[in-house]
């Protein structure tokens, strides 16, 4: 199969990714092989490619915003069948036994492995993963649109949930990148008043387009009059984790 491979870290200008012909990964017990339809590009990929993060294997296939279709299943796979849509995110493995894994914080597991860092990721035609770390995907959203949800979507939803925020509360976001754009959309749906503080005009406009209640720069004073921000919609509260 064709894959973009990182062998030696270098600045992006030096084009550290090389298009190689490599063997198609063979799913082992409990693993699925996914034909990659789309893989988003994350800032973390650039950190790995350029050497801000140490290389954990070489050669390495980057990419952890993967969506595609299951093409082969290993022995004992019961969660997915051939033809299912599947998504693969940054967290690729955790031990399942430590205090973090047992309290729903697998991302902090000391033995955690990450897609496109410890193991090969999605800048390739195929990728394999344990069925335990693959997501079933909605049929009614295009695969390309779904890919960024595998990273920015997960990060933003988790962050929003951890705040314990409820309908009618106010939320301020400093900076407006991809994750914040998802927080804004989910927060709006939940009836949360949202303030965006960001520098660039492009990001300010994007925040306005997505329905932010207030948009300003770091030097601006945010409004304090509650009546200005009164909302009438009654959307549901966040589902339990
Ligand atoms: Zn990412
Ligand atoms: Zn663990």
PDB file of N, CA and C and ligand atoms in Angstrom, residues 94-98 101 109-110, ligand 2:
ATOM      1  N   UNK A  94      -4.693   1.319  25.990  1.00  0.00           N
ATOM      2  CA  UNK A  94      -4.396   1.577  27.403  1.00  0.00           C
ATOM      3  C   UNK A  94      -4.550   0.255  28.143  1.00  0.00           C
ATOM      4  N   UNK A  95      -3.947   0.157  29.355  1.00  0.00           N
ATOM      5  CA  UNK A  95      -3.820  -1.159  30.003  1.00  0.00           C
ATOM      6  C   UNK A  95      -5.147  -1.717  30.499  1.00  0.00           C
ATOM      7  N   UNK A  96      -6.077  -0.842  30.861  1.00  0.00           N
ATOM      8  CA  UNK A  96      -7.381  -1.309  31.334  1.00  0.00           C
ATOM      9  C   UNK A  96      -7.411  -1.659  32.813  1.00  0.00           C
ATOM     10  N   UNK A  97      -6.265  -1.619  33.493  1.00  0.00           N
ATOM     11  CA  UNK A  97      -6.207  -2.053  34.895  1.00  0.00           C
ATOM     12  C   UNK A  97      -5.756  -0.983  35.875  1.00  0.00           C
ATOM     13  N   UNK A  98      -5.058   0.030  35.427  1.00  0.00           N
ATOM     14  CA  UNK A  98      -4.491   1.007  36.361  1.00  0.00           C
ATOM     15  C   UNK A  98      -5.593   1.922  36.893  1.00  0.00           C
ATOM     16  N   UNK A 101      -7.199   4.019  34.094  1.00  0.00           N
ATOM     17  CA  UNK A 101      -8.097   3.265  33.210  1.00  0.00           C
ATOM     18  C   UNK A 101      -9.401   2.929  33.923  1.00  0.00           C
ATOM     19  N   UNK A 109      -3.168   6.804  31.287  1.00  0.00           N
ATOM     20  CA  UNK A 109      -2.569   5.495  31.582  1.00  0.00           C
ATOM     21  C   UNK A 109      -1.072   5.528  31.276  1.00  0.00           C
ATOM     22  N   UNK A 110      -0.222   5.077  32.223  1.00  0.00           N
ATOM     23  CA  UNK A 110       1.225   5.098  31.963  1.00  0.00           C
ATOM     24  C   UNK A 110       1.627   4.218  30.779  1.00  0.00           C
TER      25      UNK A 110
HETATM   26 ZN1  LIG B   2      -4.006   1.926  32.405  1.00  0.00          ZN
END
